[in-house]
Tab-separated table of N, CA and C in Angstrom:
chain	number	residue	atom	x	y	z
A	1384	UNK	N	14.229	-0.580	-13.537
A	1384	UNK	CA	12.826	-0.264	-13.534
A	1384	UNK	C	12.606	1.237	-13.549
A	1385	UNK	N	13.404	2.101	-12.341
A	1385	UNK	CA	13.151	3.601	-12.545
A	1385	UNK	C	14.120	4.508	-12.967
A	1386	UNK	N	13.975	5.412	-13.624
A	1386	UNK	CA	15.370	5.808	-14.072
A	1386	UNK	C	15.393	6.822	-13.071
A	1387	UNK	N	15.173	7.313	-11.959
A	1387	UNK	CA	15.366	7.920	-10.611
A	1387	UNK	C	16.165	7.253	-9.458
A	1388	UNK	N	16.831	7.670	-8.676
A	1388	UNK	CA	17.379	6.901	-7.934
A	1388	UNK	C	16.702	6.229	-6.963
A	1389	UNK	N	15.444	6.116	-7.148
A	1389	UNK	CA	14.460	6.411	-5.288
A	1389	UNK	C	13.376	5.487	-6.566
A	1390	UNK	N	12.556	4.375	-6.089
A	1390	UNK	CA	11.695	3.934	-7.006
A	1390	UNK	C	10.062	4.871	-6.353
A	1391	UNK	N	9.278	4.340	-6.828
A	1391	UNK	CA	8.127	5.249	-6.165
A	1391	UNK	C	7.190	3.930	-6.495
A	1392	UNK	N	6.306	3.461	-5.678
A	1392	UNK	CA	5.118	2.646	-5.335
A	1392	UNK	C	4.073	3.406	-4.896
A	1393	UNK	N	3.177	2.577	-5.774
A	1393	UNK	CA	1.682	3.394	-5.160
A	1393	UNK	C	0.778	2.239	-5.079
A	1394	UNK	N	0.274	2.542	-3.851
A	1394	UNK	CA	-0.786	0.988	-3.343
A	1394	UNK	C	-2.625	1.912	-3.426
A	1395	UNK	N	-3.211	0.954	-4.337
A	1395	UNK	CA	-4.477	1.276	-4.563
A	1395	UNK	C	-5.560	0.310	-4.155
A	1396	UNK	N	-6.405	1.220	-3.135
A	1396	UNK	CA	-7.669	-0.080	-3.196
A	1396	UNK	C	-8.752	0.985	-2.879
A	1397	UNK	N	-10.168	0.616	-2.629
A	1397	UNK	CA	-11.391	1.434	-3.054
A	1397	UNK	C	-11.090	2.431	-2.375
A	1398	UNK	N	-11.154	2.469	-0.830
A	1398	UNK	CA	-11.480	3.455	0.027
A	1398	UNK	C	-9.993	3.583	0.686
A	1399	UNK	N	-8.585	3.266	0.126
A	1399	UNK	CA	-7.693	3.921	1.474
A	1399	UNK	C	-7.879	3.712	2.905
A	1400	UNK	N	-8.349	2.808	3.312
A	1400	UNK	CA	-8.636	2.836	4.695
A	1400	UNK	C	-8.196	2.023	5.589
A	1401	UNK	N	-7.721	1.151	4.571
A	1401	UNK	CA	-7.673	-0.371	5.194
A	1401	UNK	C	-5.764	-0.912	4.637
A	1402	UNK	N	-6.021	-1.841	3.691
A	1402	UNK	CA	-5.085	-2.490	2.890
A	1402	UNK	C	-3.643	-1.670	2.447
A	1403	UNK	N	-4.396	-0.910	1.576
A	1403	UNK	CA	-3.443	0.374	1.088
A	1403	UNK	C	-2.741	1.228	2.087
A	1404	UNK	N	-3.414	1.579	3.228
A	1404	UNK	CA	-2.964	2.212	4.595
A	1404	UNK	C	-1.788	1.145	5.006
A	1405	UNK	N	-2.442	-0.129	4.945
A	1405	UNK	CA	-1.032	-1.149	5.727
A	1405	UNK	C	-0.012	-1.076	4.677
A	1406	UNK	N	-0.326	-1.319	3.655
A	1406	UNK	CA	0.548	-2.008	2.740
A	1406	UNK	C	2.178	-0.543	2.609
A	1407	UNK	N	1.423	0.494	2.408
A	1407	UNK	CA	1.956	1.898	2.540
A	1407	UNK	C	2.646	2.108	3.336
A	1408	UNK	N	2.356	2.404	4.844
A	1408	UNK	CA	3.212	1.941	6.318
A	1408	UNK	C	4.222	1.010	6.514
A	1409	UNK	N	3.689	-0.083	5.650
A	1409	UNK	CA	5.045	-1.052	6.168
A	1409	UNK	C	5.931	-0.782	5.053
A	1410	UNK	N	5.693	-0.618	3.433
A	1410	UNK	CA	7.452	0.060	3.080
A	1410	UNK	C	7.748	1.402	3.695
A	1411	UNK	N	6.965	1.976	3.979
A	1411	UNK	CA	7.697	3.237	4.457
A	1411	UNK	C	8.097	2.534	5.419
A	1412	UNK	N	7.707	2.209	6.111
A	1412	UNK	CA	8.493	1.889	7.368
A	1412	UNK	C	9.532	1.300	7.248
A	1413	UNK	N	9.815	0.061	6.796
A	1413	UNK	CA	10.606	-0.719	6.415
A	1413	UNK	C	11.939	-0.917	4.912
A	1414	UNK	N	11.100	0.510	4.294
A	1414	UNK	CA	11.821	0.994	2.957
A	1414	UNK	C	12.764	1.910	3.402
A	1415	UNK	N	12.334	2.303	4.680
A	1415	UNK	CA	12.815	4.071	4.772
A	1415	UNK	C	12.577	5.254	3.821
A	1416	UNK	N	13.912	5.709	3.225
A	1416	UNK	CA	14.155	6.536	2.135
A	1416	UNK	C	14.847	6.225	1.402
A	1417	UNK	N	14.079	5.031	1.092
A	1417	UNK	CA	14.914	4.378	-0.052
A	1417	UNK	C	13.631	3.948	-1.069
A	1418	UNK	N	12.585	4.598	-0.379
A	1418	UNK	CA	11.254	4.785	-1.776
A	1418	UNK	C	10.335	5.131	-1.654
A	1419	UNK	N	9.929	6.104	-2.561
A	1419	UNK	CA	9.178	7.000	-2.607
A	1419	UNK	C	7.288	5.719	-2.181
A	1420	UNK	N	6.799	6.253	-1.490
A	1420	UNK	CA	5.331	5.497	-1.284
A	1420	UNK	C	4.445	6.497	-1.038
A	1421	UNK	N	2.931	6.183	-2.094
A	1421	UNK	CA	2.083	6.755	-2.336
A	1421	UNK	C	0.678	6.193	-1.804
A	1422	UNK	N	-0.817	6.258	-1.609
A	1422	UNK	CA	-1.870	5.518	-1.449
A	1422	UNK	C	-3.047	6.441	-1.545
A	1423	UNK	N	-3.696	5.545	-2.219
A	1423	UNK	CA	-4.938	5.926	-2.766
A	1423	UNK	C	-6.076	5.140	-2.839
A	1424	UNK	N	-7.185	5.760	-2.825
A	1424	UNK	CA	-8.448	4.749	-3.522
A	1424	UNK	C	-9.252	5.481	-4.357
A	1425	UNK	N	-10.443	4.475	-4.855
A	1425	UNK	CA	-10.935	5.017	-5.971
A	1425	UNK	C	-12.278	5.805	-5.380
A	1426	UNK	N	-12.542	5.286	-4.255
A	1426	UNK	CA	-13.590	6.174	-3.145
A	1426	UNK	C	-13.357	5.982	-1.699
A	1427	UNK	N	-12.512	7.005	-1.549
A	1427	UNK	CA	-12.142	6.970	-0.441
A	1427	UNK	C	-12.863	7.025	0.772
A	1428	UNK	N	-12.743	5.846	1.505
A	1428	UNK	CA	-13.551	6.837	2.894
A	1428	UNK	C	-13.081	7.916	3.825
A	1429	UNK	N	-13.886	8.211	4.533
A	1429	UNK	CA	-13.891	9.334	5.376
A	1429	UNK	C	-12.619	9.164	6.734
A	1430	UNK	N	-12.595	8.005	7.156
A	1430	UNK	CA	-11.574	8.022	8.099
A	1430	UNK	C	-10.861	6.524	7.800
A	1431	UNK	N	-9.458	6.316	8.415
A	1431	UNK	CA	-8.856	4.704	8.193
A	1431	UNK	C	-9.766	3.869	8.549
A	1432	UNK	N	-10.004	2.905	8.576
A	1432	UNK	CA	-10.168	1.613	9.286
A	1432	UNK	C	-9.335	1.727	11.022
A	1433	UNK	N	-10.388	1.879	11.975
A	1433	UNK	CA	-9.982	1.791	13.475
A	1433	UNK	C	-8.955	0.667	13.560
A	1434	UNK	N	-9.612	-0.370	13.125
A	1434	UNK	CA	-8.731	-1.888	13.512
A	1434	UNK	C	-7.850	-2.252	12.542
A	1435	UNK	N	-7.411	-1.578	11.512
A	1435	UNK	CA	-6.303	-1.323	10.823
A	1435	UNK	C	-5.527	-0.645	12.094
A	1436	UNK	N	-6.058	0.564	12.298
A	1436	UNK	CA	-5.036	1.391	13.225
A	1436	UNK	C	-4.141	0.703	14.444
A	1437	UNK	N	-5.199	-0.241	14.686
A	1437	UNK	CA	-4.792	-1.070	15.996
A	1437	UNK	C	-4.141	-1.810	15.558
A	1438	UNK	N	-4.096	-2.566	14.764
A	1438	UNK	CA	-3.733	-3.551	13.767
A	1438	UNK	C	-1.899	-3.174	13.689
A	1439	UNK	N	-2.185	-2.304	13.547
A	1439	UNK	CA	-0.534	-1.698	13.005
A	1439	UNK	C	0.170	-1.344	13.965
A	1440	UNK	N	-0.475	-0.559	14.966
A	1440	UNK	CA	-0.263	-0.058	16.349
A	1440	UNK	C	0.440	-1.337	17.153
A	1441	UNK	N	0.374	-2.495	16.921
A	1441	UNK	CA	0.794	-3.689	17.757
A	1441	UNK	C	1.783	-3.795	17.137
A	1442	UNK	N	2.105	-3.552	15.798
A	1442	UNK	CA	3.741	-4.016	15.333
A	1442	UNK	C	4.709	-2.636	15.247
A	1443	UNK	N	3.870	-1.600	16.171
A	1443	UNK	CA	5.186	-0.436	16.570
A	1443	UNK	C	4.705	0.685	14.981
A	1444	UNK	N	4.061	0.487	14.281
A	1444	UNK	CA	3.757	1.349	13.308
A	1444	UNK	C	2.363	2.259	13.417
A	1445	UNK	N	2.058	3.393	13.712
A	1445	UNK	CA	1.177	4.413	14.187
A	1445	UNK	C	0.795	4.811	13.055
A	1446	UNK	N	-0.407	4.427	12.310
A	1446	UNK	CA	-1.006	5.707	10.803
A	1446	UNK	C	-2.333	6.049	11.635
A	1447	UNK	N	-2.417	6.358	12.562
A	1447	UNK	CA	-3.772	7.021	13.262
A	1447	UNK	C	-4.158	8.385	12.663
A	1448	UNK	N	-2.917	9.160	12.257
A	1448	UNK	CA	-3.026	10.450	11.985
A	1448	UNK	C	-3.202	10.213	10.205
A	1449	UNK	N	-3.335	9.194	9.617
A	1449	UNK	CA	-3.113	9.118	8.323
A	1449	UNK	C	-4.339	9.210	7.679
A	1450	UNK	N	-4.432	10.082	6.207
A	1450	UNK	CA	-6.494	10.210	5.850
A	1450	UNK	C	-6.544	9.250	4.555
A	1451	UNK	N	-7.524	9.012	4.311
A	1451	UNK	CA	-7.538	8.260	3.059
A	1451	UNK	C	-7.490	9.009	1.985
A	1452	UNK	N	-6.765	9.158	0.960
A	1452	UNK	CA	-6.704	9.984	-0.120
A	1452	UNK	C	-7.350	9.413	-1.632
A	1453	UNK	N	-7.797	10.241	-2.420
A	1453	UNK	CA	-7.837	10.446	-3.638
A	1453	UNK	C	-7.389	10.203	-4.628
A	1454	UNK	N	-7.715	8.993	-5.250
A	1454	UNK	CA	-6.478	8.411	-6.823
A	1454	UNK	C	-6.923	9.610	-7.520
A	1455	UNK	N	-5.482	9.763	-8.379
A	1455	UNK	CA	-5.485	10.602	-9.133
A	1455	UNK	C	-4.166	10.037	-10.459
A	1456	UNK	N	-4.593	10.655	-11.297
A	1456	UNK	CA	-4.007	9.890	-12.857
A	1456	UNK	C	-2.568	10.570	-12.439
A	1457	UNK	N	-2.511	11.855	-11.841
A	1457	UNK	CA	-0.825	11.750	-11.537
A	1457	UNK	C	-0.124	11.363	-10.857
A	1458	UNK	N	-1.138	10.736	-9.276
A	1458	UNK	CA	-0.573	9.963	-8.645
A	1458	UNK	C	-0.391	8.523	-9.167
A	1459	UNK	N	-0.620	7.965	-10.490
A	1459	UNK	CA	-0.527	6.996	-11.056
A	1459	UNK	C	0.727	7.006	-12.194
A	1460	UNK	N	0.604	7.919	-12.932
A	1460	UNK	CA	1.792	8.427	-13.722
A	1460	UNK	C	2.849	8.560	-13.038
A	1461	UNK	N	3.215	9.386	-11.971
A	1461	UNK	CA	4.323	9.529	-11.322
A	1461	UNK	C	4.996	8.248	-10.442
A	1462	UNK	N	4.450	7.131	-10.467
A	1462	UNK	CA	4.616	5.936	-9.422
A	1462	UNK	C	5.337	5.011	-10.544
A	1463	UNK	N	6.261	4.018	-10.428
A	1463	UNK	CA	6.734	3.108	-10.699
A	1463	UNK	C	6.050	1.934	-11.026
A	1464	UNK	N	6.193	1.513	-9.631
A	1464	UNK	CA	4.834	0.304	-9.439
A	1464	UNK	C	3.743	0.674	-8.853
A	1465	UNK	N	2.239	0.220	-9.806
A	1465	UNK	CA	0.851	0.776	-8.899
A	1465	UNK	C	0.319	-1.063	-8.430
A	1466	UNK	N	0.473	-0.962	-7.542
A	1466	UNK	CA	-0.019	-2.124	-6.526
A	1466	UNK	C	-1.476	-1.877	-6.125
A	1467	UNK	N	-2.451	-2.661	-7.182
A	1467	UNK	CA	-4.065	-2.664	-6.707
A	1467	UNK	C	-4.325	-3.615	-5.697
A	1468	UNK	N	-5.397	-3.238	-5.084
A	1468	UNK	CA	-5.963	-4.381	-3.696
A	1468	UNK	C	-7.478	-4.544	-3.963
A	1469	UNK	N	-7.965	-4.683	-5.016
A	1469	UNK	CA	-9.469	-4.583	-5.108
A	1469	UNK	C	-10.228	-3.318	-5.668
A	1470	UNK	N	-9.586	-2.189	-6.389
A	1470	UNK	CA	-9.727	-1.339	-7.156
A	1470	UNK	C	-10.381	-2.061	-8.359
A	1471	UNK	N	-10.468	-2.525	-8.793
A	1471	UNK	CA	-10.743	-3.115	-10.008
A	1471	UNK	C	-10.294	-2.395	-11.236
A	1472	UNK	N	-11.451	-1.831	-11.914
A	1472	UNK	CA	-11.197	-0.841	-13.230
A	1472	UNK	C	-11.207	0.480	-13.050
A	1473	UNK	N	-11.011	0.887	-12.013
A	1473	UNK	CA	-11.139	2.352	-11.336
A	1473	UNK	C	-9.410	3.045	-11.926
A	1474	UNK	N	-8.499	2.058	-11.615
A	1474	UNK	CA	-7.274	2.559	-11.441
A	1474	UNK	C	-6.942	2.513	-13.495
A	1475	UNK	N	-6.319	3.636	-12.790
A	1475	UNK	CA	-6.002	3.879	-14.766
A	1475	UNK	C	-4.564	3.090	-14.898
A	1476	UNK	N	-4.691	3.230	-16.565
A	1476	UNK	CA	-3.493	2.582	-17.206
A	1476	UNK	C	-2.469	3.123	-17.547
A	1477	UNK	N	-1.182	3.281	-17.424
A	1477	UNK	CA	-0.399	3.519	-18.412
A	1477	UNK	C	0.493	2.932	-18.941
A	1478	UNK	N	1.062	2.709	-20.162
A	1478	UNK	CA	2.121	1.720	-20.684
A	1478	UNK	C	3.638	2.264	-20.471
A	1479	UNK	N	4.045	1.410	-19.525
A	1479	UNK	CA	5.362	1.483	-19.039
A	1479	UNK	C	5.508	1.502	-17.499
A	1480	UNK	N	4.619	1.060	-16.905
A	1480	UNK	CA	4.211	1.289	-15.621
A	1480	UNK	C	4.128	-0.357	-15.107
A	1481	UNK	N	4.586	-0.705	-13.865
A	1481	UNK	CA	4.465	-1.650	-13.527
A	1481	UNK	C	3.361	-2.284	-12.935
A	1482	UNK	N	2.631	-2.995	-13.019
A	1482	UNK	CA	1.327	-3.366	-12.069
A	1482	UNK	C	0.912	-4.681	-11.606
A	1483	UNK	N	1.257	-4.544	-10.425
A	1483	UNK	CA	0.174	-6.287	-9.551
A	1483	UNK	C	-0.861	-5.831	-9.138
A	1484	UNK	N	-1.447	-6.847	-9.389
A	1484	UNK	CA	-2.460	-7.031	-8.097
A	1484	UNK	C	-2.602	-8.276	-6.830
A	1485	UNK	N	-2.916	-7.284	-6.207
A	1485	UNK	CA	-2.259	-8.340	-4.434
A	1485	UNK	C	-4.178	-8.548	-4.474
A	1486	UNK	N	-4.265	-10.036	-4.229
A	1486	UNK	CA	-5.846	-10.585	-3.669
A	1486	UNK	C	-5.537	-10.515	-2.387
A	1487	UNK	N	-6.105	-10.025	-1.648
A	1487	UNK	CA	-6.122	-9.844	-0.100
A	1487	UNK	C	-7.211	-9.468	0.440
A	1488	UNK	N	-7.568	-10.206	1.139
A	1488	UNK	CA	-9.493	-9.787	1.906
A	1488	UNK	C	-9.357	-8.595	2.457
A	1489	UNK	N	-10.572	-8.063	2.950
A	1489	UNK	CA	-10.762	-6.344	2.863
A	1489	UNK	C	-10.858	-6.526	4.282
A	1490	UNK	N	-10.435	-5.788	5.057
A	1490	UNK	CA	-10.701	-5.826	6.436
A	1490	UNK	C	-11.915	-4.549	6.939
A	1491	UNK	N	-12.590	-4.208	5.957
A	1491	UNK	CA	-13.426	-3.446	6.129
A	1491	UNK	C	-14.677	-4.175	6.992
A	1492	UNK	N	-15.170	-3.584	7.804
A	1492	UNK	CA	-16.138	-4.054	9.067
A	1492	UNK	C	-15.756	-5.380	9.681
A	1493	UNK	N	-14.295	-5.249	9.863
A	1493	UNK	CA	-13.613	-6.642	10.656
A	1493	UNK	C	-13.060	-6.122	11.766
A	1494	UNK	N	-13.260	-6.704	12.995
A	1494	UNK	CA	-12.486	-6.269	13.985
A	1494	UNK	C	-10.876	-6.738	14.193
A	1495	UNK	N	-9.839	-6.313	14.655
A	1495	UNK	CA	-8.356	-6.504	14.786
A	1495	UNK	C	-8.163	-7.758	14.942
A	1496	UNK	N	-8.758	-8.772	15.643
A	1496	UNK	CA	-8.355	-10.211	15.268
A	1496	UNK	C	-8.811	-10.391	13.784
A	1497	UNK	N	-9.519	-10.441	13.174
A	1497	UNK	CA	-9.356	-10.221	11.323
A	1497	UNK	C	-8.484	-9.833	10.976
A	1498	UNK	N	-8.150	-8.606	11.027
A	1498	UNK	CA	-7.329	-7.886	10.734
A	1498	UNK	C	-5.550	-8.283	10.715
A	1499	UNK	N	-5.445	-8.911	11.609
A	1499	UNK	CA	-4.158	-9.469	12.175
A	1499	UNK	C	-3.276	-10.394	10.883
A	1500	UNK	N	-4.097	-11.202	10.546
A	1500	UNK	CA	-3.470	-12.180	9.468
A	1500	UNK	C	-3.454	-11.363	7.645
A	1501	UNK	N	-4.274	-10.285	7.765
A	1501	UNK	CA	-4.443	-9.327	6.577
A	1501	UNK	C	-2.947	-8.820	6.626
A	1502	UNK	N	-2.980	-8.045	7.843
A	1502	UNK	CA	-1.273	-7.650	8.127
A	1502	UNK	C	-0.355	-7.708	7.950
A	1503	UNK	N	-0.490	-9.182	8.402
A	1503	UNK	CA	0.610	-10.053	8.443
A	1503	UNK	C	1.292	-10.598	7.135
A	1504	UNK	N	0.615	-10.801	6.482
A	1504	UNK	CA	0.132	-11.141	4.620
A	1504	UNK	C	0.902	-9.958	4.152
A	1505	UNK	N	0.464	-8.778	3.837
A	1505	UNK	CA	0.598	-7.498	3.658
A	1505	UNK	C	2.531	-7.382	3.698
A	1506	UNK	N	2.475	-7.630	5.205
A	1506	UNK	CA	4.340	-7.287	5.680
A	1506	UNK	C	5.136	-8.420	4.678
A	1507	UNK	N	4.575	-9.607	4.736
A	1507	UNK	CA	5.584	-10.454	3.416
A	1507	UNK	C	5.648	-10.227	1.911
A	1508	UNK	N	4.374	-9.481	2.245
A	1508	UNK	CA	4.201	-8.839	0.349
A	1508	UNK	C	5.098	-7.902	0.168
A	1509	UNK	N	5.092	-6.915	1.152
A	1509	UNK	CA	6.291	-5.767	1.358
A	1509	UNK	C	7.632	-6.348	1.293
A	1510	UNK	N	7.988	-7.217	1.832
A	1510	UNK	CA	8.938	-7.850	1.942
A	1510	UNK	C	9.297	-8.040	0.881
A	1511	UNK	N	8.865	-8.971	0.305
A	1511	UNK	CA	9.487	-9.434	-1.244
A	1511	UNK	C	9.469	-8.375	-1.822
A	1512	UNK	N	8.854	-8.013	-1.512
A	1512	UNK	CA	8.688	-6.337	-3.030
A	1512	UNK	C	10.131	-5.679	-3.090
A	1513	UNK	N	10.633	-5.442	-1.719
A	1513	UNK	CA	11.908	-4.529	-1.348
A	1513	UNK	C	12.660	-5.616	-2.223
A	1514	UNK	N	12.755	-6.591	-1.880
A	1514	UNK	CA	13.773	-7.495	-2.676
A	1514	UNK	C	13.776	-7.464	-3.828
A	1515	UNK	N	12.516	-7.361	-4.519
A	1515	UNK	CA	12.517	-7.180	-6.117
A	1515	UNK	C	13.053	-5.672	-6.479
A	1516	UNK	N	12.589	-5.214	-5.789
A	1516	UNK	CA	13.377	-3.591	-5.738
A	1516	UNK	C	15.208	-3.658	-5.659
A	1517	UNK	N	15.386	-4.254	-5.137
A	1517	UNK	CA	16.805	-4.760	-4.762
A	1517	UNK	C	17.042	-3.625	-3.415
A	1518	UNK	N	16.277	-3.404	-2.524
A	1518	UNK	CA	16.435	-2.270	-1.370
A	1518	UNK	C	16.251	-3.386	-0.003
A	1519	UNK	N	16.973	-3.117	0.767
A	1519	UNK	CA	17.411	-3.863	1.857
A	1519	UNK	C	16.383	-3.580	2.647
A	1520	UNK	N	15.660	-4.158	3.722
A	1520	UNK	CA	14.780	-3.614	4.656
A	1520	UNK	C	15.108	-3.450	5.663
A	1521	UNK	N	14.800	-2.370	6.694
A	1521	UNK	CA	15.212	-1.487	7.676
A	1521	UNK	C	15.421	-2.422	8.864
């Protein structure tokens, strides 16, 4: 898939706050340095999702300090696989680039019991992914 030794993933959904924040955290977390991970949205909000934070905070993973960032066509070019979460037509194209899209409810104005099974969802998506990657998880 990459002709780099290190693959690079980039998880996209509107605002970074939520989905993309988890989805991001758990390969890093669980990828280590064994791949490059990126996240973005197409309008980002202003701060994470609180009950994301908490959310993550219960399985030992801390993005409290993490901001929602800015898609950008090179953060799309430079990524391997771009993994959308509800971006729709925001996220650009390029040919040779890998792309899913994960359906996963938005945990936006949900409190941490919502949130919990989004998560949880999220960590098996990660999961398989490493495997399709052929990268062992931590």
């Amino acid at each position: 898939m990459s002709t780099s030794a290190v693959p690079s993933v980039l998880f996209v959904c509107v605002h970074n706050a939520g989905r993309s924040q988890m989805a991001a955290a758990f390969l890093t977390h669980l990828g280590a340095d064994r791949v490059q991970v990126r996240s973005a949205g197409s309008a980002p909000a202003d701060t994470v999702n609180q009950a994301v934070v908490e959310a993550m905070a219960e399985v030992g993973i801390d993005i409290s300090a993490e901001i929602p960032k800015v898609l950008t066509t090179e953060a799309v070019r430079s990524s391997d696989v771009v993994i959308t979460m509800g971006c729709g037509d925001a996220c650009p194209y390029f040919p040779g680039k890998r792309y899913l899209d994960w359906q996963l409810e938005d945990p936006a104005g949900q409190g941490v019991a919502a949130v919990r099974p989004i998560r949880d969802e999220i960590e098996q998506r990660i999961r398989g992914l490493l495997t399709e990657l052929g990268i062992k998880a931590a």
